[in-house]
């Protein structure tokens, strides 16, 4: 970093600390009085109360948070990314992902160093329509650096993470899924399911409204939730059956073909308590012993129980991306290269970039980099099609004096002045600008026009 910018950043750091400490006992805003604010909102309010929103850094921090809500990249679960935030470049990262009904989403965030800064995580539900909108759900802010929530309907979600001002840190974000209910036959788990939702029954006259979990006769069928047994009885199709109320989720669990029922109506049970023993009563008398397990949701009727009980793949793909490049620049190596909004070759191509295009590395996930173009556009690029900028493309002798700019835009702040006749190493090319390294080691942009 240029010495002047480092000195400026240090001074701003002290100013910010003093203002925020002084503002801890300041008067509350009307919104703070009448509506409970999230940690992110409280921090944003503190910046405004201290008039820091009128400074370049404060304004950039607020704008970054808003931009992240509009330009989120898409990911598939499970997911793991190691990323970086630079102190002098206010930034927020965001991720869109799909949650499937019946699953629990578990988000964890770790930072290095652990006490580097407060990091705000905010989760939104994306509502579909002519114009999508965001509904706020919940938050975490380093003090509790994890979020857990159950998906009630197939839905798109947006997660935003952003550290407080003037803090550099590395983070590891992990998002996994878990079933919301315990598996009702503990001796079997996923491998015990051998007849699925929607399979034809009675010659195709009806469909299977549940899953069949095969196990030896007499194996225990357990309570998949804490709840109250509402009915214990017998019917033609299910034989010996038990109904268990799951009031928390406004649904009822149905256990059928039991050899024996070991609970009574009105009994309160906890997860793991034995409901009954596996059998083949009712219309299952000519099949091997198994449990028919169904879920009936209030207002929806029968629902596929598989996502509620099946354990999905828990391990995100291993990160093979070179994380030593976090916070640094790489460049495109082939003549043209595709970048995507989802880190997967199965996703649509977002744009194609020419050789030597520079990309700032913001994070790494599996064999992909989360990158940013000089214009602020973000995407994912395969690590195999980029290279370090350490080795110059060529050497260039300047025909005229010019400024070494901080960014590749006309009104960018000059970091240094380069004299006519001096040599620079050209590291990358973007539109009408070249990323160069001067003879004294300073890196910045010069106009190619």
Short mmCIF file of C-alpha atoms in Angstrom, two decimals:
data_model
loop_
_atom_site.label_atom_id
_atom_site.label_comp_id
_atom_site.label_asym_id
_atom_site.label_seq_id
_atom_site.Cartn_x
_atom_site.Cartn_y
_atom_site.Cartn_z
CA UNK A 1 0.00 0.00 0.00
CA UNK A 2 1.25 3.51 -0.79
CA UNK A 3 2.70 5.21 2.36
CA UNK A 4 0.34 8.22 2.03
CA UNK A 5 -2.74 5.96 1.87
CA UNK A 6 -1.50 3.91 4.84
CA UNK A 7 -0.97 7.05 6.92
CA UNK A 8 -4.40 8.35 5.92
CA UNK A 9 -6.01 5.05 6.85
CA UNK A 10 -4.29 5.01 10.26
CA UNK A 11 -5.50 8.51 11.07
CA UNK A 12 -9.04 7.65 10.05
CA UNK A 13 -8.90 4.56 12.23
CA UNK A 14 -8.12 6.58 15.34
CA UNK A 15 -10.81 9.14 14.48
CA UNK A 16 -13.40 6.42 13.97
CA UNK A 17 -12.56 4.67 17.25
CA UNK A 18 -12.81 7.91 19.20
CA UNK A 19 -16.14 8.86 17.63
CA UNK A 20 -17.72 5.46 18.12
CA UNK A 21 -16.57 5.17 21.72
CA UNK A 22 -17.95 8.62 22.41
CA UNK A 23 -21.20 7.67 20.76
CA UNK A 24 -21.85 4.60 22.91
CA UNK A 25 -23.94 6.64 25.30
CA UNK A 26 -25.40 8.97 22.69
CA UNK A 27 -29.10 9.62 22.31
CA UNK A 28 -31.13 6.93 20.56
CA UNK A 29 -32.74 7.60 17.22
CA UNK A 30 -36.56 7.45 17.00
CA UNK A 31 -36.26 4.17 15.13
CA UNK A 32 -34.13 2.78 17.94
CA UNK A 33 -36.79 3.80 20.48
CA UNK A 34 -39.82 2.40 18.69
CA UNK A 35 -38.33 -0.55 16.80
CA UNK A 36 -35.67 -2.99 17.83
CA UNK A 37 -32.74 -2.60 15.48
CA UNK A 38 -30.50 -5.38 14.24
CA UNK A 39 -26.78 -5.13 15.06
CA UNK A 40 -26.14 -4.09 11.45
CA UNK A 41 -28.76 -1.34 11.65
CA UNK A 42 -27.37 -0.11 14.98
CA UNK A 43 -23.88 0.10 13.53
CA UNK A 44 -25.13 1.90 10.41
CA UNK A 45 -27.03 4.32 12.65
CA UNK A 46 -23.90 4.99 14.70
CA UNK A 47 -22.05 5.95 11.52
CA UNK A 48 -24.81 8.37 10.59
CA UNK A 49 -25.08 9.80 14.12
CA UNK A 50 -21.35 10.54 13.96
CA UNK A 51 -21.76 12.01 10.46
CA UNK A 52 -19.36 9.42 9.11
CA UNK A 53 -21.82 8.69 6.32
CA UNK A 54 -20.64 11.99 4.85
CA UNK A 55 -17.05 10.71 4.60
CA UNK A 56 -15.83 8.69 1.62
CA UNK A 57 -15.19 5.55 3.69
CA UNK A 58 -18.43 5.73 5.64
CA UNK A 59 -20.49 6.34 2.52
CA UNK A 60 -18.71 3.49 0.72
CA UNK A 61 -19.47 1.11 3.62
CA UNK A 62 -23.19 1.90 3.53
CA UNK A 63 -23.32 1.67 -0.26
CA UNK A 64 -21.50 -1.67 -0.21
CA UNK A 65 -24.11 -3.12 2.12
CA UNK A 66 -26.96 -1.99 -0.14
CA UNK A 67 -25.22 -3.16 -3.31
CA UNK A 68 -24.72 -6.64 -1.87
CA UNK A 69 -28.48 -7.01 -1.48
CA UNK A 70 -28.91 -6.45 -5.22
CA UNK A 71 -25.93 -8.22 -6.80
CA UNK A 72 -25.65 -11.50 -4.89
CA UNK A 73 -23.86 -14.44 -6.45
CA UNK A 74 -25.61 -17.82 -6.45
CA UNK A 75 -24.32 -20.93 -4.69
CA UNK A 76 -25.30 -24.56 -4.27
CA UNK A 77 -25.42 -26.25 -0.87
CA UNK A 78 -23.44 -27.52 0.92
CA UNK A 79 -20.99 -24.65 0.44
CA UNK A 80 -17.70 -23.46 1.87
CA UNK A 81 -15.74 -20.34 0.98
CA UNK A 82 -12.67 -18.67 2.40
CA UNK A 83 -12.70 -14.96 1.69
CA UNK A 84 -10.97 -11.70 2.50
CA UNK A 85 -12.01 -8.17 3.42
CA UNK A 86 -9.50 -5.30 2.99
CA UNK A 87 -9.59 -2.46 5.52
CA UNK A 88 -9.22 0.31 2.93
CA UNK A 89 -11.92 -1.04 0.58
CA UNK A 90 -15.33 -1.24 2.32
CA UNK A 91 -17.02 -4.36 1.01
CA UNK A 92 -19.95 -6.70 1.66
CA UNK A 93 -20.30 -10.20 0.23
CA UNK A 94 -23.64 -11.84 -0.41
CA UNK A 95 -24.88 -15.25 -1.49
CA UNK A 96 -28.19 -16.48 -2.89
CA UNK A 97 -29.16 -20.10 -2.39
CA UNK A 98 -32.25 -22.28 -2.50
CA UNK A 99 -33.63 -23.88 0.64
CA UNK A 100 -35.81 -26.95 0.24
CA UNK A 101 -38.84 -27.63 2.38
CA UNK A 102 -38.10 -29.87 5.34
CA UNK A 103 -34.42 -28.97 5.64
CA UNK A 104 -32.61 -27.00 8.30
CA UNK A 105 -30.02 -24.54 7.02
CA UNK A 106 -26.93 -24.12 9.22
CA UNK A 107 -24.64 -21.14 8.57
CA UNK A 108 -21.28 -20.77 10.34
CA UNK A 109 -18.72 -17.98 10.05
CA UNK A 110 -15.16 -18.08 11.37
CA UNK A 111 -12.70 -15.18 11.16
CA UNK A 112 -8.91 -14.78 11.37
CA UNK A 113 -7.83 -13.28 13.62
CA UNK A 114 -10.86 -14.17 15.75
CA UNK A 115 -10.96 -10.77 17.47
CA UNK A 116 -10.19 -8.80 14.32
CA UNK A 117 -13.59 -7.18 14.00
CA UNK A 118 -17.30 -7.54 14.40
CA UNK A 119 -18.77 -9.14 11.30
CA UNK A 120 -22.46 -8.78 10.56
CA UNK A 121 -24.45 -11.63 8.98
CA UNK A 122 -27.99 -10.88 7.83
CA UNK A 123 -30.36 -13.39 6.27
CA UNK A 124 -33.23 -12.49 3.95
CA UNK A 125 -35.99 -14.41 2.23
CA UNK A 126 -36.29 -13.56 -1.47
CA UNK A 127 -39.91 -13.35 -2.55
CA UNK A 128 -40.70 -14.15 -6.17
CA UNK A 129 -42.84 -11.98 -8.40
CA UNK A 130 -42.68 -9.42 -11.17
CA UNK A 131 -40.00 -7.74 -9.06
CA UNK A 132 -38.42 -9.80 -6.31
CA UNK A 133 -38.22 -8.31 -2.82
CA UNK A 134 -36.39 -9.15 0.39
CA UNK A 135 -38.00 -10.06 3.69
CA UNK A 136 -35.68 -9.84 6.68
CA UNK A 137 -35.40 -13.09 8.67
CA UNK A 138 -32.57 -13.10 11.21
CA UNK A 139 -28.97 -12.16 11.95
CA UNK A 140 -25.70 -13.08 13.62
CA UNK A 141 -22.80 -10.76 14.42
CA UNK A 142 -19.64 -12.61 15.55
CA UNK A 143 -20.87 -12.76 19.14
CA UNK A 144 -23.08 -15.57 17.84
CA UNK A 145 -21.44 -16.39 14.51
CA UNK A 146 -23.97 -18.97 13.38
CA UNK A 147 -27.51 -19.01 12.04
CA UNK A 148 -29.90 -21.95 12.00
CA UNK A 149 -33.34 -21.90 10.44
CA UNK A 150 -35.88 -24.38 9.12
CA UNK A 151 -37.21 -24.10 5.59
CA UNK A 152 -41.02 -24.27 5.53
CA UNK A 153 -41.44 -23.86 1.75
CA UNK A 154 -39.05 -24.17 -1.19
CA UNK A 155 -37.55 -20.70 -1.16
CA UNK A 156 -34.60 -18.57 -2.27
CA UNK A 157 -32.56 -16.91 0.47
CA UNK A 158 -29.91 -14.21 0.53
CA UNK A 159 -27.10 -14.04 3.08
CA UNK A 160 -25.03 -10.86 3.46
CA UNK A 161 -21.80 -10.64 5.45
CA UNK A 162 -19.94 -7.40 6.13
CA UNK A 163 -17.31 -6.37 8.71
CA UNK A 164 -17.24 -3.02 10.44
CA UNK A 165 -15.19 -0.21 8.95
CA UNK A 166 -11.39 -0.18 8.68
CA UNK A 167 -10.86 -3.86 9.46
CA UNK A 168 -8.92 -6.42 7.45
CA UNK A 169 -9.78 -10.06 8.04
CA UNK A 170 -10.05 -13.47 6.49
CA UNK A 171 -13.24 -15.44 6.94
CA UNK A 172 -14.46 -18.98 6.38
CA UNK A 173 -18.15 -19.29 5.54
CA UNK A 174 -19.81 -22.71 5.69
CA UNK A 175 -23.45 -23.37 4.81
CA UNK A 176 -24.83 -26.89 5.30
CA UNK A 177 -28.22 -28.56 5.42
CA UNK A 178 -29.69 -30.98 7.94
CA UNK A 179 -33.05 -32.75 8.22
CA UNK A 180 -35.49 -31.04 10.59
CA UNK A 181 -36.74 -34.32 12.07
CA UNK A 182 -35.01 -37.33 13.59
CA UNK A 183 -35.00 -40.47 11.45
CA UNK A 184 -37.96 -42.55 12.72
CA UNK A 185 -36.13 -45.91 12.51
CA UNK A 186 -32.73 -45.25 14.11
CA UNK A 187 -31.21 -48.56 13.09
CA UNK A 188 -31.56 -47.78 9.37
CA UNK A 189 -31.19 -44.09 8.43
CA UNK A 190 -31.34 -43.23 4.71
CA UNK A 191 -30.52 -46.70 3.49
CA UNK A 192 -33.71 -48.10 4.98
CA UNK A 193 -36.00 -46.18 2.61
CA UNK A 194 -37.05 -48.51 -0.20
CA UNK A 195 -40.39 -47.09 -1.30
CA UNK A 196 -40.77 -43.41 -1.97
CA UNK A 197 -43.26 -40.59 -2.14
CA UNK A 198 -45.44 -40.74 -5.24
CA UNK A 199 -44.88 -44.42 -6.07
CA UNK A 200 -48.03 -45.94 -7.62
CA UNK A 201 -50.32 -47.98 -5.38
CA UNK A 202 -53.32 -50.27 -6.09
CA UNK A 203 -52.55 -50.54 -9.79
CA UNK A 204 -51.99 -46.82 -10.19
CA UNK A 205 -55.32 -45.74 -8.70
CA UNK A 206 -53.51 -43.80 -5.99
CA UNK A 207 -50.01 -42.63 -5.11
CA UNK A 208 -47.88 -43.39 -2.08
CA UNK A 209 -48.26 -40.58 0.45
CA UNK A 210 -45.17 -41.24 2.49
CA UNK A 211 -42.00 -43.34 2.57
CA UNK A 212 -41.52 -46.96 3.59
CA UNK A 213 -38.56 -47.70 5.85
CA UNK A 214 -37.76 -51.41 5.93
CA UNK A 215 -36.37 -52.96 9.12
CA UNK A 216 -36.60 -56.29 11.01
CA UNK A 217 -39.85 -57.08 12.75
CA UNK A 218 -39.80 -55.70 16.27
CA UNK A 219 -37.27 -52.91 15.52
CA UNK A 220 -38.27 -49.70 17.33
CA UNK A 221 -40.03 -46.83 15.56
CA UNK A 222 -39.20 -43.64 17.45
CA UNK A 223 -40.65 -40.17 17.89
CA UNK A 224 -39.09 -37.94 15.21
CA UNK A 225 -40.08 -34.81 17.18
CA UNK A 226 -41.07 -33.70 20.63
CA UNK A 227 -44.86 -33.81 20.60
CA UNK A 228 -48.14 -35.29 21.80
CA UNK A 229 -49.65 -38.55 20.62
CA UNK A 230 -53.10 -37.61 19.30
CA UNK A 231 -54.41 -40.97 18.07
CA UNK A 232 -53.60 -44.66 18.50
CA UNK A 233 -55.73 -47.07 16.49
CA UNK A 234 -56.19 -49.46 13.61
CA UNK A 235 -57.37 -49.00 10.02
CA UNK A 236 -57.60 -51.10 6.86
CA UNK A 237 -54.59 -49.67 5.01
CA UNK A 238 -52.26 -48.78 7.86
CA UNK A 239 -53.02 -51.59 10.29
CA UNK A 240 -51.75 -50.51 13.69
CA UNK A 241 -51.16 -46.77 13.48
CA UNK A 242 -50.03 -43.85 15.65
CA UNK A 243 -50.53 -40.13 15.00
CA UNK A 244 -48.04 -37.71 16.59
CA UNK A 245 -48.66 -33.96 16.69
CA UNK A 246 -45.76 -31.66 15.80
CA UNK A 247 -47.30 -28.39 16.97
CA UNK A 248 -44.10 -26.38 16.39
CA UNK A 249 -44.33 -27.01 12.63
CA UNK A 250 -48.12 -27.24 12.43
CA UNK A 251 -48.08 -30.81 11.16
CA UNK A 252 -48.87 -34.39 12.15
CA UNK A 253 -46.65 -37.45 11.77
CA UNK A 254 -48.22 -40.76 10.77
CA UNK A 255 -46.75 -44.15 11.76
CA UNK A 256 -48.35 -47.21 10.10
CA UNK A 257 -48.01 -51.02 9.77
CA UNK A 258 -46.76 -51.27 13.36
CA UNK A 259 -46.56 -54.70 14.94
CA UNK A 260 -47.26 -53.12 18.33
CA UNK A 261 -48.11 -49.62 19.57
CA UNK A 262 -46.30 -48.61 22.76
CA UNK A 263 -47.90 -45.22 23.43
CA UNK A 264 -51.38 -43.97 24.31
CA UNK A 265 -53.41 -41.00 23.08
CA UNK A 266 -52.56 -37.82 24.99
CA UNK A 267 -49.08 -39.03 25.90
CA UNK A 268 -46.27 -36.50 25.56
CA UNK A 269 -43.10 -37.91 23.95
CA UNK A 270 -39.61 -36.63 23.20
CA UNK A 271 -37.33 -37.27 20.25
CA UNK A 272 -36.06 -40.85 20.49
CA UNK A 273 -38.91 -42.25 22.57
CA UNK A 274 -40.25 -45.52 21.15
CA UNK A 275 -43.65 -45.11 19.48
CA UNK A 276 -44.07 -48.73 18.52
CA UNK A 277 -42.43 -51.78 16.94
CA UNK A 278 -41.97 -52.37 13.20
CA UNK A 279 -44.37 -54.83 11.59
CA UNK A 280 -46.45 -55.43 8.47
CA UNK A 281 -50.04 -55.00 9.62
CA UNK A 282 -52.85 -53.62 7.44
CA UNK A 283 -52.40 -53.89 3.69
CA UNK A 284 -48.67 -54.61 4.20
CA UNK A 285 -49.27 -58.15 5.47
CA UNK A 286 -47.79 -59.64 2.26
CA UNK A 287 -44.63 -57.48 2.36
CA UNK A 288 -41.56 -57.48 4.53
CA UNK A 289 -41.86 -55.59 7.85
CA UNK A 290 -41.50 -51.85 7.45
CA UNK A 291 -42.70 -48.52 8.76
CA UNK A 292 -44.89 -46.34 6.59
CA UNK A 293 -43.99 -42.80 7.68
CA UNK A 294 -46.06 -39.83 6.54
CA UNK A 295 -46.31 -36.11 7.22
CA UNK A 296 -49.55 -34.13 6.98
CA UNK A 297 -49.09 -30.36 7.12
CA UNK A 298 -51.84 -28.02 8.23
CA UNK A 299 -53.34 -26.40 5.13
CA UNK A 300 -51.28 -28.55 2.78
CA UNK A 301 -52.23 -32.16 3.40
CA UNK A 302 -49.83 -35.01 2.72
CA UNK A 303 -46.22 -33.88 2.19
CA UNK A 304 -43.13 -35.76 1.01
CA UNK A 305 -41.36 -36.69 4.27
CA UNK A 306 -38.02 -37.63 2.70
CA UNK A 307 -36.36 -34.16 3.00
CA UNK A 308 -37.50 -33.93 6.64
CA UNK A 309 -35.67 -37.11 7.70
CA UNK A 310 -32.98 -37.90 5.09
CA UNK A 311 -29.46 -36.81 5.94
CA UNK A 312 -28.07 -34.89 2.93
CA UNK A 313 -24.41 -34.82 1.89
CA UNK A 314 -22.74 -32.96 4.72
CA UNK A 315 -19.27 -32.17 3.40
CA UNK A 316 -18.82 -29.22 1.03
CA UNK A 317 -16.31 -29.77 -1.79
CA UNK A 318 -12.72 -29.38 -0.62
CA UNK A 319 -11.18 -26.00 -1.38
CA UNK A 320 -8.31 -26.53 -3.83
CA UNK A 321 -8.03 -22.86 -4.84
CA UNK A 322 -4.72 -21.22 -3.89
CA UNK A 323 -5.79 -19.09 -0.92
CA UNK A 324 -2.48 -17.22 -0.84
CA UNK A 325 -3.96 -15.11 -3.65
CA UNK A 326 -6.77 -13.71 -1.48
CA UNK A 327 -6.83 -9.93 -1.73
CA UNK A 328 -4.51 -9.93 -4.74
CA UNK A 329 -4.84 -9.74 -8.49
CA UNK A 330 -4.81 -12.54 -11.05
CA UNK A 331 -5.33 -12.36 -14.81
CA UNK A 332 -7.08 -14.40 -17.49
CA UNK A 333 -4.74 -16.79 -19.35
CA UNK A 334 -6.69 -18.11 -22.42
CA UNK A 335 -7.67 -15.83 -25.32
CA UNK A 336 -11.24 -15.82 -23.99
CA UNK A 337 -12.53 -17.17 -20.70
CA UNK A 338 -15.99 -17.63 -19.22
CA UNK A 339 -16.99 -16.39 -15.78
CA UNK A 340 -20.19 -17.41 -14.00
CA UNK A 341 -22.55 -16.32 -11.25
CA UNK A 342 -22.50 -19.85 -9.79
CA UNK A 343 -19.23 -21.70 -9.07
CA UNK A 344 -20.10 -24.61 -11.38
CA UNK A 345 -19.46 -25.45 -15.02
CA UNK A 346 -23.11 -26.56 -15.17
CA UNK A 347 -24.29 -22.99 -14.67
CA UNK A 348 -24.87 -20.41 -17.41
CA UNK A 349 -22.00 -18.26 -18.63
CA UNK A 350 -22.30 -14.76 -17.18
CA UNK A 351 -19.74 -13.11 -19.46
CA UNK A 352 -16.58 -13.87 -21.44
CA UNK A 353 -13.38 -11.98 -20.73
CA UNK A 354 -10.32 -11.51 -22.97
CA UNK A 355 -6.79 -12.62 -22.14
CA UNK A 356 -4.92 -10.54 -19.56
CA UNK A 357 -8.11 -9.20 -17.93
CA UNK A 358 -7.29 -8.51 -14.26
CA UNK A 359 -9.46 -9.97 -11.50
CA UNK A 360 -9.25 -9.15 -7.80
CA UNK A 361 -9.54 -12.36 -5.74
CA UNK A 362 -12.16 -11.98 -2.99
CA UNK A 363 -12.56 -15.63 -2.01
CA UNK A 364 -11.97 -19.24 -2.87
CA UNK A 365 -14.46 -22.15 -2.99
CA UNK A 366 -13.61 -25.64 -4.29
CA UNK A 367 -11.68 -24.98 -7.54
CA UNK A 368 -13.14 -21.51 -8.08
CA UNK A 369 -12.28 -17.94 -7.17
CA UNK A 370 -14.83 -15.33 -6.22
CA UNK A 371 -13.47 -12.34 -8.15
CA UNK A 372 -14.14 -8.70 -8.86
CA UNK A 373 -13.48 -6.81 -12.08
CA UNK A 374 -12.04 -3.30 -11.83
CA UNK A 375 -15.54 -1.92 -12.44
CA UNK A 376 -16.85 -3.69 -9.31
CA UNK A 377 -18.65 -6.54 -11.12
CA UNK A 378 -18.37 -9.83 -9.21
CA UNK A 379 -18.44 -13.42 -10.49
CA UNK A 380 -16.80 -16.82 -10.11
CA UNK A 381 -13.94 -18.00 -12.30
CA UNK A 382 -12.25 -21.40 -12.48
CA UNK A 383 -8.79 -21.33 -10.91
CA UNK A 384 -7.41 -23.22 -13.90
CA UNK A 385 -7.87 -20.27 -16.28
CA UNK A 386 -6.14 -17.55 -14.28
CA UNK A 387 -2.55 -16.93 -13.28
CA UNK A 388 -0.58 -14.70 -10.95
CA UNK A 389 0.35 -11.20 -12.15
CA UNK A 390 3.80 -11.51 -10.59
CA UNK A 391 5.39 -12.12 -14.00
CA UNK A 392 4.81 -9.10 -16.31
CA UNK A 393 3.17 -9.42 -19.71
CA UNK A 394 5.77 -6.99 -21.08
CA UNK A 395 7.92 -4.01 -20.21
CA UNK A 396 6.81 -0.58 -21.41
CA UNK A 397 8.72 2.69 -21.68
CA UNK A 398 6.49 5.69 -21.03
CA UNK A 399 6.52 8.27 -23.81
CA UNK A 400 5.07 10.92 -21.52
CA UNK A 401 4.67 11.51 -17.82
CA UNK A 402 1.49 10.15 -16.25
CA UNK A 403 -0.20 9.51 -12.91
CA UNK A 404 -0.25 6.06 -11.32
CA UNK A 405 -3.94 5.74 -10.44
CA UNK A 406 -5.62 3.88 -7.58
CA UNK A 407 -8.42 2.57 -9.83
CA UNK A 408 -9.12 2.03 -13.53
CA UNK A 409 -11.46 5.02 -13.90
CA UNK A 410 -10.87 8.54 -15.25
CA UNK A 411 -11.34 10.35 -11.92
CA UNK A 412 -9.33 7.89 -9.81
CA UNK A 413 -6.99 9.29 -7.17
CA UNK A 414 -3.32 9.41 -8.20
CA UNK A 415 -1.00 7.32 -6.02
CA UNK A 416 2.24 8.42 -7.62
CA UNK A 417 3.63 10.27 -10.60
CA UNK A 418 5.57 8.50 -13.34
CA UNK A 419 8.03 10.47 -15.46
CA UNK A 420 8.47 10.30 -19.21
CA UNK A 421 11.04 7.70 -20.19
CA UNK A 422 10.54 5.56 -17.11
CA UNK A 423 9.91 1.86 -17.48
CA UNK A 424 6.90 0.04 -16.06
CA UNK A 425 6.01 -3.65 -15.98
CA UNK A 426 2.58 -4.24 -17.54
CA UNK A 427 0.74 -6.80 -15.39
CA UNK A 428 -2.78 -6.82 -16.84
CA UNK A 429 -5.05 -4.95 -19.25
CA UNK A 430 -8.62 -3.75 -18.72
CA UNK A 431 -10.46 -1.63 -21.28
CA UNK A 432 -8.29 1.45 -21.80
CA UNK A 433 -6.16 0.93 -18.70
CA UNK A 434 -3.10 -1.11 -17.84
CA UNK A 435 -2.28 -2.43 -14.40
CA UNK A 436 1.44 -1.72 -13.98
CA UNK A 437 4.28 -1.94 -11.51
CA UNK A 438 6.66 1.02 -11.41
CA UNK A 439 10.42 0.86 -10.95
CA UNK A 440 10.00 1.52 -7.19
CA UNK A 441 7.55 -1.38 -6.77
CA UNK A 442 4.31 0.65 -6.61
CA UNK A 443 1.32 -0.97 -8.36
CA UNK A 444 -1.49 0.97 -9.97
CA UNK A 445 -3.25 1.90 -13.18
CA UNK A 446 -2.22 4.01 -16.13
CA UNK A 447 -4.34 5.08 -19.09
CA UNK A 448 -3.57 3.20 -22.30
CA UNK A 449 -5.02 5.95 -24.48
#
